[in-house]
Amino acid sequence: MTPAGGAVPTRDGALPRSLLFAAAAVSALAVVAVFAFLLWFSLPVFRGDALASLLSWRWQPLRGQFGILPMLLGSFCLASSALLLAFPLALGVCCFAHGAGPVRAARPLLAAVRFMTSVPTVVYGLVSVFLLVPLIRDAFYGSGFSWLAAALTLSVLVLPTIVLLVDAQFRQVQAEIGPSAAALGFSPVQQLLRLTLPLSRRGLAAALALGFGRAVGDTLIPLMLAGNAARVPHSLLDPLRTLTSHIALVVATDSQDLAYASLFASGLILFVVTAFVHLLLRRWRGQAA
Amino acid sequence: MERMLRLFAWGASVLVPAVLLTLLAFLLWRGVPGWSLALFFGDTPPLDAVLRGAPVFDGLWPACLGTVALVLLATAIAVPLGIASGVYQAEFASPRQRAALSFCVDLLAGIPSILMGLFGFALILLLRKTVAPAANTGLLLSAGCLALLVLPYLISTTRLALESVPHELRLAGACLGLSHGQVVGRILLPAALHGIFGGVILAVGRAAEDTAVILLTGVVANAGAPSSLFGKYEALPFHIYYLAAEYQTPAQLAQAFAAALVLLCITGGLFAVARLLRAHLETRWKTGRSQ
């Protein structure tokens, strides 16, 4: 028998420990390297008046204005609006699977949600461009490429992540309290409402945080659907640009130094936000344990 | 209150599958009519393209080849690294190392994929300024960045698979006089192979569908079949994205939908296999145990 590829066993069948350690070190350093590169390349921004230019509300590279605040706001608006839709829906699906719906429907429903995690982002984007965008265009006004279109699609994208996390949490809680609650005469819905939901508060918060991380980090949905105007949106039907799609667009088009610096600064902000989300999650997990 | 909850749960649980079904139906309706050999090979005879490498101009073939090359390269980088890291974390690391490693892996898993692309892009900028002025984005760079993206999946599934091997097997190995390293190499790894393989398949699926990373690291719309490690290439997800934005004829649009269907079949199939392997892992050690 040979072990899986990667570490080659020595003659006595033991794995060379130093090789494994090296691999682990490389994996751990990868994240440090990403952070270091982002920091290093956004350094020019922190010198002199470049920072003031960056932290302004105007993105007009041809006039030398490189403000990324509209994108920062755009990312925040889009991610929170998508969550505002996806989180209650996910909660509804989990409640359905844990007592509010027929027992037999729970498995197929969760299987469908699991299948949704395997749908490529670009496929969601493509279908939305040709199904959702025309609908919005006809129902309201404008081109249809808007905050609304991106938020709706993004909520579908992050929904499975949230559902699976909340489902795991519900499962854990119900394994603990299920028999006692049933013995006390709680109906499944009562149990859900009075016990499982309140007891899952921390798990729900964790699912929300992770969903936010996912929503903020997605590039393709806003790039394909949000219209990408570097302005502050005033309504759901206005276009907006997120930090992620800003990065993709600037790499494709601009080549001025300060534009590049703004690119890495956007990346740095994204990194810090997602790192913060994960630190928060770890803390919660540590407290729970 | 209870009624409201019930009503709300029903509403959500009808809406979500309805959205999924709408998506699939729309995709099938627009995509299936485009399925033909011409979809893949355009005007070039298929056999010529496959066997003799004849250039294909308006088919999906170059994009398929690009995606395959990309995924193979990325897994070739990430799989050894990820499995070795997972084994180290589960079996050899001191508690402090384990905490540090799991922290880094968690963080890496949370990084948006576009930042991996940006990292690759920055790497090229650095190379251009220093040792290699002619450095440019290309296949190998994309594969490296994708490897970073899928690394956390591999590490955590390997760790999980090793941890779910029953303790008795370790004891049996120790009783036979094997060293810890031998127990890991000869007993635990073969026993955990199914679980690890499931992780590999998930990683392949993730690498095949990601668009944001390759967008920044060398994918282009019309490169033809990938010819060198450092050259530009085409890939299926990017092809779909590009056609959705820049299509000029209805035929091109039909091609985008057909390509989306192809991609969905690939990722869906990989996902189903990974699920099966995981189910196998979960039941495997439960049979024949006296509990």
Short mmCIF file of N, CA and C in Angstrom, two decimals, chain A residues 15-16 32 73 87 142-143 200 260:
data_model
loop_
_atom_site.label_atom_id
_atom_site.label_comp_id
_atom_site.label_asym_id
_atom_site.label_seq_id
_atom_site.Cartn_x
_atom_site.Cartn_y
_atom_site.Cartn_z
N LEU A 15 6.54 8.77 7.09
CA LEU A 15 6.55 9.98 6.28
C LEU A 15 7.65 10.91 6.77
N PRO A 16 8.40 11.48 5.86
CA PRO A 16 9.46 12.39 6.29
C PRO A 16 8.86 13.64 6.91
N VAL A 32 0.29 35.16 4.75
CA VAL A 32 1.16 36.27 5.12
C VAL A 32 1.70 36.96 3.87
N LEU A 73 -18.37 52.29 -0.16
CA LEU A 73 -19.80 52.36 0.19
C LEU A 73 -20.59 51.35 -0.64
N PHE A 87 -30.56 36.33 4.52
CA PHE A 87 -30.56 35.79 5.87
C PHE A 87 -31.95 35.34 6.33
N GLY A 142 -34.48 52.74 -16.70
CA GLY A 142 -33.03 52.59 -16.75
C GLY A 142 -32.62 51.34 -17.49
N SER A 143 -31.33 50.99 -17.32
CA SER A 143 -30.78 49.89 -18.11
C SER A 143 -31.05 48.54 -17.45
N SER A 200 -29.74 29.42 19.52
CA SER A 200 -28.79 29.42 18.40
C SER A 200 -28.26 30.82 18.11
N TYR A 260 -3.11 52.32 -9.90
CA TYR A 260 -2.66 51.03 -9.39
C TYR A 260 -2.62 51.02 -7.87
#
